[in-house]
CSV table of C-alpha atoms and ligand atoms in Angstrom, one decimal:
chain,number,residue,atom,x,y,z
A,1,MET,CA,96.1,78.3,117.7
A,2,LYS,CA,94.3,74.9,117.2
A,3,ILE,CA,94.3,72.3,119.9
A,4,LEU,CA,93.3,68.7,119.6
A,5,ALA,CA,92.0,67.5,123.1
A,6,ILE,CA,91.6,63.9,124.4
A,7,GLU,CA,90.0,62.9,127.5
A,8,THR,CA,89.6,59.3,128.8
A,9,SER,CA,90.0,59.5,132.6
A,10,CYS,CA,86.7,57.9,133.5
A,11,ASP,CA,83.6,56.7,131.5
A,12,GLU,CA,83.5,59.2,128.8
A,13,THR,CA,85.7,58.9,125.6
A,14,ALA,CA,86.0,62.4,124.2
A,15,ILE,CA,87.9,64.3,121.6
A,16,SER,CA,87.5,67.9,120.7
A,17,LEU,CA,89.3,70.4,118.5
A,18,LEU,CA,89.4,74.1,119.7
A,19,GLU,CA,90.6,77.2,118.1
A,20,ALA,CA,91.9,79.4,121.0
A,21,ASN,CA,93.5,82.8,120.9
A,22,SER,CA,93.9,86.2,122.6
A,23,GLY,CA,96.0,85.0,125.7
A,24,PHE,CA,95.4,85.4,129.2
A,25,GLU,CA,93.6,88.8,129.2
A,26,ASN,CA,90.7,87.9,126.9
A,27,PRO,CA,91.0,84.3,126.1
A,28,LYS,CA,88.6,83.1,123.3
A,29,PHE,CA,87.7,79.6,122.4
A,30,LYS,CA,85.8,78.2,119.6
A,31,VAL,CA,84.8,74.6,119.5
A,32,LEU,CA,85.4,73.4,115.9
A,33,SER,CA,84.3,70.0,116.7
A,34,ASN,CA,83.3,68.0,119.9
A,35,ALA,CA,82.8,64.2,119.7
A,36,LEU,CA,82.0,62.3,122.9
A,37,ASN,CA,81.0,58.8,123.6
A,38,SER,CA,79.4,58.1,127.0
A,39,GLN,CA,79.6,54.7,128.6
A,40,ILE,CA,77.0,55.4,131.1
A,41,GLU,CA,74.5,52.8,129.7
A,42,LEU,CA,77.2,50.0,130.0
A,43,HIS,CA,78.3,50.8,133.5
A,44,LYS,CA,74.7,51.0,134.7
A,45,GLU,CA,74.6,47.2,135.1
A,46,TYR,CA,77.5,47.5,137.6
A,47,GLY,CA,76.1,50.3,139.5
A,48,GLY,CA,79.3,52.4,139.0
A,49,VAL,CA,82.3,52.6,136.6
A,50,TYR,CA,83.9,49.2,135.8
A,51,PRO,CA,87.5,50.0,135.1
A,52,SER,CA,88.4,47.2,132.6
A,53,LEU,CA,85.2,47.8,130.7
A,54,ALA,CA,86.1,51.5,130.6
A,55,LYS,CA,89.5,50.7,129.1
A,56,ARG,CA,87.9,48.5,126.4
A,57,GLU,CA,85.4,51.1,125.5
A,58,HIS,CA,88.0,53.8,125.1
A,59,THR,CA,90.1,51.6,122.9
A,60,LYS,CA,87.2,51.0,120.6
A,61,ASN,CA,85.9,54.5,120.5
A,62,LEU,CA,89.1,56.7,120.1
A,63,THR,CA,89.7,56.1,116.4
A,64,PRO,CA,86.1,56.6,115.2
A,65,LEU,CA,85.8,59.7,117.2
A,66,LEU,CA,89.2,61.1,115.9
A,67,LEU,CA,87.9,60.4,112.3
A,68,LYS,CA,84.6,62.1,113.0
A,69,VAL,CA,86.5,65.3,114.3
A,70,MET,CA,88.9,65.4,111.5
A,71,GLU,CA,86.1,65.1,108.8
A,72,GLU,CA,84.1,67.7,110.5
A,73,VAL,CA,86.8,70.2,110.6
A,74,PHE,CA,89.1,69.4,107.6
A,75,GLY,CA,86.7,67.8,105.2
A,76,ASN,CA,88.4,65.1,103.1
A,77,THR,CA,91.0,63.6,105.4
A,78,LYS,CA,92.4,61.1,103.0
A,79,LEU,CA,96.1,61.1,102.7
A,80,GLU,CA,97.2,61.7,99.1
A,81,THR,CA,101.0,61.6,99.2
A,82,LEU,CA,103.3,60.5,102.1
A,83,ASN,CA,104.5,64.2,102.4
A,84,ASP,CA,101.0,65.1,103.7
A,85,ARG,CA,101.8,63.1,106.7
A,86,ARG,CA,105.4,63.4,107.7
A,87,GLU,CA,108.9,63.6,106.4
A,88,PRO,CA,109.5,60.5,104.3
A,89,GLU,CA,113.0,60.0,105.5
A,90,ASN,CA,111.6,59.5,109.0
A,91,HIS,CA,108.8,57.3,107.9
A,92,SER,CA,110.1,53.9,109.2
A,93,ASN,CA,111.6,55.4,112.4
A,94,VAL,CA,108.3,57.1,113.2
A,95,LEU,CA,106.4,53.8,112.6
A,96,LYS,CA,108.8,51.9,115.0
A,97,LYS,CA,108.3,54.5,117.6
A,98,ILE,CA,104.4,54.3,117.3
A,99,ARG,CA,104.7,50.4,117.6
A,100,MET,CA,106.5,50.9,120.8
A,101,VAL,CA,104.1,53.4,122.1
A,102,LEU,CA,101.2,51.1,121.3
A,103,GLU,CA,102.8,47.9,122.4
A,104,ARG,CA,100.4,47.3,125.2
A,105,GLU,CA,97.5,48.3,123.0
A,106,PRO,CA,97.4,45.7,120.2
A,107,GLU,CA,93.8,46.5,119.3
A,108,LEU,CA,94.4,50.3,119.3
A,109,PHE,CA,97.5,49.7,117.3
A,110,GLU,CA,95.5,47.7,114.7
A,111,GLN,CA,93.0,50.5,114.3
A,112,PHE,CA,95.7,53.1,114.3
A,113,ALA,CA,97.5,51.3,111.4
A,114,ARG,CA,94.4,50.8,109.4
A,115,ILE,CA,92.7,54.2,109.8
A,116,VAL,CA,94.9,56.8,111.4
A,117,LEU,CA,98.0,56.4,109.3
A,118,ASP,CA,95.9,57.4,106.2
A,119,ILE,CA,94.6,60.6,107.7
A,120,LYS,CA,96.2,63.7,106.1
A,121,LYS,CA,98.4,65.7,108.6
A,122,PRO,CA,95.9,68.3,109.9
A,123,ASP,CA,96.5,71.9,110.7
A,124,ILE,CA,96.8,71.5,114.5
A,125,ASP,CA,99.3,73.3,116.8
A,126,TYR,CA,99.0,71.2,119.9
A,127,ILE,CA,97.5,67.8,121.1
A,128,ALA,CA,96.5,67.9,124.9
A,129,VAL,CA,95.7,64.9,126.9
A,130,THR,CA,94.4,64.1,130.4
A,131,GLU,CA,97.2,62.5,132.4
A,132,GLY,CA,95.3,62.3,135.6
A,133,PRO,CA,93.6,62.0,138.0
A,134,GLY,CA,91.3,59.1,137.1
A,135,LEU,CA,91.4,55.4,136.4
A,136,GLU,CA,94.9,54.5,135.3
A,137,PRO,CA,94.0,51.8,132.7
A,138,ALA,CA,91.6,54.3,131.2
A,139,LEU,CA,93.9,57.2,131.2
A,140,TRP,CA,96.7,55.1,129.6
A,141,VAL,CA,94.7,54.5,126.5
A,142,GLY,CA,94.2,58.1,125.8
A,143,ILE,CA,97.7,59.0,126.6
A,144,ASN,CA,99.2,56.3,124.3
A,145,PHE,CA,96.8,57.3,121.5
A,146,ALA,CA,97.9,60.9,122.0
A,147,LYS,CA,101.5,60.0,122.0
A,148,ALA,CA,101.2,58.1,118.8
A,149,LEU,CA,99.4,61.0,117.0
A,150,SER,CA,102.0,63.3,118.3
A,151,LEU,CA,104.7,61.2,116.8
A,152,LEU,CA,102.9,60.6,113.6
A,153,TRP,CA,102.2,64.3,112.9
A,154,ASN,CA,105.1,65.7,114.8
A,155,ILE,CA,102.9,67.9,117.0
A,156,PRO,CA,103.8,68.8,120.5
A,157,LEU,CA,101.9,66.9,123.3
A,158,ILE,CA,100.7,68.6,126.5
A,159,PRO,CA,99.7,66.5,129.6
A,160,ILE,CA,96.7,68.0,131.4
A,161,ASN,CA,95.4,67.8,134.9
A,162,HIS,CA,91.7,66.8,134.5
A,163,MET,CA,90.8,69.0,137.6
A,164,GLU,CA,92.6,72.0,136.0
A,165,GLY,CA,90.2,71.3,133.1
A,166,HIS,CA,87.2,71.5,135.4
A,167,ILE,CA,88.5,74.7,136.9
A,168,LEU,CA,89.1,76.5,133.6
A,169,SER,CA,85.8,75.0,131.9
A,170,PRO,CA,83.8,78.2,132.5
A,171,LEU,CA,86.2,80.1,130.3
A,172,LEU,CA,84.6,78.7,127.2
A,173,ASN,CA,82.1,81.5,127.7
A,174,LYS,CA,84.1,84.6,127.1
A,175,GLU,CA,81.9,86.7,129.5
A,176,ASN,CA,83.6,84.7,132.3
A,177,LYS,CA,86.8,86.3,133.5
A,178,ILE,CA,89.0,85.1,136.4
A,179,THR,CA,90.0,87.8,138.9
A,180,PHE,CA,92.7,86.7,141.3
A,181,PRO,CA,92.9,85.4,143.9
A,182,SER,CA,90.0,83.2,142.8
A,183,LEU,CA,88.5,80.4,144.8
A,184,ALA,CA,87.5,77.3,143.0
A,185,LEU,CA,85.0,74.7,144.3
A,186,LEU,CA,85.5,71.3,142.5
A,187,ILE,CA,82.6,69.0,142.9
A,188,SER,CA,82.6,65.7,141.0
A,189,GLY,CA,82.2,61.9,141.4
A,190,GLY,CA,85.7,61.7,142.8
A,191,HIS,CA,86.5,65.1,144.2
A,192,THR,CA,85.2,67.8,146.7
A,193,GLU,CA,87.9,70.4,147.0
A,194,LEU,CA,88.1,74.1,147.6
A,195,VAL,CA,91.2,75.3,145.8
A,196,LEU,CA,92.6,78.8,146.0
A,197,MET,CA,94.0,80.1,142.6
A,198,LYS,CA,96.3,82.9,143.4
A,199,ASP,CA,97.3,83.3,139.8
A,200,TRP,CA,97.5,81.2,136.7
A,201,TYR,CA,98.9,77.7,137.4
A,202,GLN,CA,99.0,78.5,141.1
A,203,TYR,CA,96.8,76.3,143.1
A,204,GLU,CA,96.5,75.6,146.8
A,205,VAL,CA,94.0,73.1,148.1
A,206,VAL,CA,92.3,74.8,151.2
A,207,GLY,CA,89.7,72.4,151.8
A,208,GLU,CA,88.8,68.9,150.8
A,209,THR,CA,86.6,66.0,151.7
A,210,GLN,CA,87.7,63.7,154.5
A,211,ASP,CA,85.9,60.7,153.0
A,212,ASP,CA,83.3,60.5,150.1
A,213,ALA,CA,83.1,63.1,147.4
A,214,VAL,CA,79.8,64.9,146.9
A,215,GLY,CA,79.0,63.1,143.6
A,216,GLU,CA,79.4,59.8,145.5
A,217,ALA,CA,76.8,61.0,148.1
A,218,PHE,CA,74.3,61.5,145.4
A,219,ASP,CA,75.4,58.2,143.5
A,220,LYS,CA,75.3,56.0,146.7
A,221,THR,CA,72.1,57.5,148.1
A,222,ALA,CA,70.4,57.0,144.6
A,223,ARG,CA,71.7,53.3,144.6
A,224,MET,CA,70.1,52.9,148.1
A,225,LEU,CA,66.8,54.4,146.8
A,226,GLY,CA,66.9,51.8,143.9
A,227,LEU,CA,67.7,54.5,141.3
A,228,PRO,CA,70.1,53.9,138.4
A,229,TYR,CA,73.7,55.0,138.0
A,230,PRO,CA,74.8,58.0,137.9
A,231,GLY,CA,72.5,59.0,140.7
A,232,GLY,CA,73.0,62.7,140.7
A,233,PRO,CA,70.7,63.5,137.7
A,234,GLU,CA,68.1,61.0,139.0
A,235,ILE,CA,68.1,62.7,142.6
A,236,SER,CA,67.7,66.2,141.1
A,237,LYS,CA,64.9,64.9,138.9
A,238,LEU,CA,63.0,63.6,141.9
A,239,ALA,CA,63.8,66.5,144.1
A,240,LYS,CA,62.4,68.9,141.6
A,241,GLU,CA,59.1,67.2,141.8
A,242,THR,CA,58.8,68.2,145.4
A,243,ARG,CA,59.5,72.0,144.7
A,244,ASN,CA,56.2,72.9,143.2
A,245,GLY,CA,54.2,72.9,146.1
A,246,ASN,CA,54.9,73.4,149.9
A,247,TYR,CA,57.2,70.8,151.1
A,248,GLU,CA,57.6,70.1,154.9
A,249,HIS,CA,60.9,68.6,155.9
A,250,LYS,CA,60.3,65.0,157.0
A,251,HIS,CA,63.7,63.4,157.5
A,252,SER,CA,66.3,65.7,158.8
A,253,LEU,CA,69.8,64.5,157.7
A,254,PRO,CA,73.1,65.1,159.5
A,255,LYS,CA,75.4,67.9,158.2
A,256,PRO,CA,78.8,66.5,159.1
A,257,MET,CA,81.5,69.0,159.8
A,258,LEU,CA,79.3,72.0,159.0
A,259,LYS,CA,80.0,73.9,162.1
A,260,ASP,CA,83.7,73.0,162.6
A,261,ASN,CA,86.4,75.6,162.0
A,262,THR,CA,87.8,74.3,158.9
A,263,CYS,CA,87.1,74.4,155.2
A,264,HIS,CA,87.0,70.6,154.9
A,265,PHE,CA,84.0,68.4,154.0
A,266,SER,CA,82.5,65.1,155.0
A,267,PHE,CA,79.8,63.3,153.2
A,268,SER,CA,79.9,59.7,154.2
A,269,GLY,CA,77.6,60.2,157.3
A,270,LEU,CA,74.9,61.3,154.9
A,271,LYS,CA,74.7,58.0,153.1
A,272,THR,CA,74.9,56.1,156.4
A,273,ALA,CA,72.1,58.2,157.9
A,274,VAL,CA,69.9,57.5,154.7
A,275,LEU,CA,70.7,53.8,155.1
A,276,TYR,CA,69.4,53.6,158.7
A,277,ARG,CA,66.3,55.7,158.0
A,278,LEU,CA,65.4,53.5,154.9
A,279,LYS,CA,65.7,50.3,157.0
A,280,GLU,CA,62.7,51.5,159.0
A,281,LEU,CA,60.7,52.5,156.0
A,282,ASN,CA,59.1,51.0,153.0
A,283,ILE,CA,60.7,52.6,150.0
A,284,THR,CA,57.9,54.1,147.9
A,285,ASP,CA,58.1,56.6,145.1
A,286,GLU,CA,57.0,59.2,147.7
A,287,ILE,CA,59.9,58.2,150.0
A,288,ARG,CA,62.3,58.3,147.1
A,289,LYS,CA,61.3,61.9,146.4
A,290,GLU,CA,61.4,63.0,150.0
A,291,PHE,CA,65.0,61.7,150.5
A,292,ALA,CA,66.2,63.2,147.1
A,293,ARG,CA,64.9,66.5,148.4
A,294,GLU,CA,66.4,66.2,151.8
A,295,LEU,CA,69.7,65.1,150.3
A,296,GLU,CA,69.8,67.9,147.7
A,297,ASP,CA,69.0,70.5,150.4
A,298,THR,CA,71.6,69.2,152.8
A,299,ILE,CA,74.3,69.2,150.1
A,300,VAL,CA,73.4,72.7,149.0
A,301,GLU,CA,73.6,74.0,152.5
A,302,ILE,CA,77.0,72.3,153.2
A,303,LEU,CA,78.6,73.4,149.9
A,304,ILE,CA,77.4,77.0,150.4
A,305,LYS,CA,78.5,77.3,154.0
A,306,LYS,CA,82.0,75.9,153.4
A,307,THR,CA,82.5,78.0,150.3
A,308,GLU,CA,81.5,81.1,152.2
A,309,LYS,CA,84.0,80.3,154.9
A,310,ALA,CA,86.8,79.9,152.3
A,311,LEU,CA,85.9,83.0,150.6
A,312,ASP,CA,86.1,85.1,153.7
A,313,GLU,CA,89.3,83.4,154.9
A,314,HIS,CA,91.2,84.0,151.7
A,315,GLY,CA,89.5,87.1,150.4
A,316,ALA,CA,88.7,85.7,147.0
A,317,LYS,CA,87.7,88.2,144.3
A,318,SER,CA,85.9,85.5,142.1
A,319,LEU,CA,84.3,82.1,142.5
A,320,ILE,CA,84.8,79.3,140.1
A,321,ILE,CA,82.8,76.1,140.2
A,322,GLY,CA,83.6,73.1,138.2
A,323,GLY,CA,82.9,69.3,138.1
A,324,GLY,CA,79.9,67.2,137.1
A,325,VAL,CA,77.9,68.0,140.2
A,326,ILE,CA,77.5,71.7,139.1
A,327,ALA,CA,75.1,70.3,136.5
A,328,ASN,CA,72.7,70.2,139.4
A,329,ALA,CA,70.1,73.1,138.8
A,330,GLU,CA,69.5,73.7,142.7
A,331,ILE,CA,73.2,74.0,143.3
A,332,ARG,CA,73.8,76.2,140.3
A,333,LYS,CA,70.9,78.5,141.5
A,334,ALA,CA,72.2,78.6,145.1
A,335,PHE,CA,75.7,79.8,143.9
A,336,LEU,CA,74.2,82.3,141.5
A,337,ASN,CA,72.3,83.8,144.4
A,338,LEU,CA,75.5,83.6,146.7
A,339,GLY,CA,77.2,85.8,143.9
A,340,THR,CA,74.3,88.4,143.8
A,341,GLU,CA,74.2,88.7,147.5
A,342,ARG,CA,78.0,89.2,147.7
A,343,ASN,CA,78.5,91.0,144.5
A,344,LEU,CA,81.0,88.4,143.6
A,345,PRO,CA,81.7,87.1,140.0
A,346,ILE,CA,80.5,83.4,139.9
A,347,LEU,CA,82.2,81.4,137.0
A,348,ILE,CA,80.0,78.3,136.2
A,349,PRO,CA,80.5,76.2,133.1
A,350,GLU,CA,77.8,75.7,130.6
A,351,LYS,CA,76.1,72.4,131.0
A,352,GLU,CA,77.8,70.8,128.2
A,353,VAL,CA,81.2,71.4,129.8
A,354,SER,CA,80.0,70.6,133.3
A,355,THR,CA,80.4,66.8,133.2
A,356,ASP,CA,83.5,65.2,131.7
A,357,ASN,CA,84.4,66.3,128.3
A,358,ALA,CA,87.4,67.2,126.1
A,359,ILE,CA,86.6,70.9,125.5
A,360,MET,CA,87.9,71.7,129.0
A,361,ILE,CA,91.1,69.8,128.4
A,362,GLY,CA,91.6,71.8,125.2
A,363,ILE,CA,91.1,74.9,127.3
A,364,ALA,CA,93.6,73.9,129.9
A,365,GLY,CA,95.8,72.8,127.0
A,366,TYR,CA,95.8,76.3,125.7
A,367,PHE,CA,97.1,77.9,128.9
A,368,ARG,CA,99.6,75.2,129.3
A,369,ALA,CA,100.8,75.8,125.7
A,370,LEU,CA,101.3,79.6,126.5
A,371,LYS,CA,103.4,78.4,129.4
A,372,ASN,CA,105.3,75.8,127.6
A,373,PRO,CA,105.1,76.4,123.8
A,374,SER,CA,107.5,73.6,122.9
A,375,GLY,CA,105.2,71.0,124.6
A,376,PHE,CA,106.6,68.2,126.8
A,377,ASP,CA,109.0,65.1,126.3
A,378,ILE,CA,106.6,62.4,125.5
A,379,GLU,CA,108.8,59.8,127.1
A,380,LYS,CA,108.1,61.5,130.5
A,381,ILE,CA,104.3,61.7,130.0
A,382,GLY,CA,102.3,58.9,131.8
A,383,ALA,CA,99.1,58.2,133.6
A,384,ASN,CA,98.9,59.3,137.4
A,385,GLY,CA,95.5,58.2,138.8
A,386,ASN,CA,96.1,60.4,141.9
A,387,LEU,CA,97.5,63.4,140.3
A,388,SER,CA,96.9,66.5,142.5
A,389,LEU,CA,96.7,70.1,141.4
B,401,KG4,O1,83.0,65.5,136.7
B,401,KG4,P1,82.2,64.3,136.4
B,401,KG4,O2,81.4,64.1,135.1
B,401,KG4,O3,83.2,63.0,136.6
B,401,KG4,C1,84.1,62.9,137.5
B,401,KG4,O4,85.3,63.4,137.2
B,401,KG4,O5,83.9,62.3,138.6
B,401,KG4,O6,81.2,64.1,137.7
B,401,KG4,C2,80.3,63.0,137.8
B,401,KG4,C3,79.4,63.2,139.0
B,401,KG4,C4,78.6,62.0,139.2
B,401,KG4,O7,78.8,61.6,140.7
B,401,KG4,C5,77.2,62.4,139.0
B,401,KG4,O8,76.1,61.8,139.9
B,401,KG4,C6,77.3,63.9,139.3
B,401,KG4,O9,78.5,64.3,138.8
B,401,KG4,N1,76.2,64.6,138.6
B,401,KG4,C7,75.3,65.3,139.3
B,401,KG4,C8,74.3,65.9,138.3
B,401,KG4,N2,74.8,65.5,137.1
B,401,KG4,C9,76.0,64.7,137.3
B,401,KG4,N3,75.0,65.4,140.6
B,401,KG4,C10,73.9,66.0,141.0
B,401,KG4,N4,72.9,66.6,140.1
B,401,KG4,C11,73.2,66.5,138.8
B,401,KG4,N5,72.3,67.1,138.1
B,402,ZN,ZN1,85.5,65.1,136.0
């Protein structure tokens, strides 16, 4: 089965084409093409993601990325006869519907009409698109683009929860197998959640942050230290420099909610503590490194302790970790050690599918297609910025 996947929930525009087969027991994925345009450089100036800029960039990038994927997989994409594209009798009807779907995206419609209408109908079984959570204006661009493609080529459309994408992202590596019940730890710029997965499609949130997400703790602390957005990679780079020799802890940070009786998290106290400490200090490169190290260590400890608690409470037989923050080498190492200590399978995505991407949307699309082979009514598909699992 071939799946075209589209992701525009935040600051990456991404389109992938996957070949997927073998069902639930031994799912196998082959990435036929993966095109991604990161807007990080543009958003840096604002110290975070600027929604209307994100929408504008997605609008600009979707058509060129699609063309790149199509050419890479199918070679010459040029339409030779109208029959290559759709049934001729429906031609004007389809165009009318596409015009309606892209009514609020004039620039996208212009590109679509100029370029996409001339692409030969590809051999694709499904189109999967992120419906949420994320920035709604950004989500809508991807959704409307996907709807227009679905109409043009008469290919079923499948809406995907971005967080389900993160949960299933480790399955790109066929060695990773989910044994149920499984516990998923989701750690990204917008989420920090422990999710119990009793079976395919069955999710129960058993712990979540009461304030900031863990990615925010990295990003906000980095900002206070004068480091660029996104702060996670910057912090981990600096912290690494302290790991060569002997490091003595110098600025103990609080560990909010660590010892309470729940699986919930709290991270906002961390940035406040850093803020107050920094007021008394002159921020030098040495201080930046020290705080990066303290923050990373504190976060590792909190994530491990809370995850262990949830593992014990729910008798999980495997642990999945998803979301951009698992790109952090120390966090990866700590969870792999936990797996060895507990003899527990740990499913961690490869680095390329840790931060936002369309491959994971295609993987989730495969399992949703198995559940709902005829796809979904496109009229009912829309962006939901706060979509939960
Ligand atoms: O999943 P993701 O790409 O986007 C969201 O859905 O939010 O996650 C982005 C988050 C950012 O907060 C970023 O700072 C963090 O992941 N991140 C990291 C690292 N790489 C990305 N945090 C810590 N260490 C890293 N190496
Ligand atoms: Zn994400």
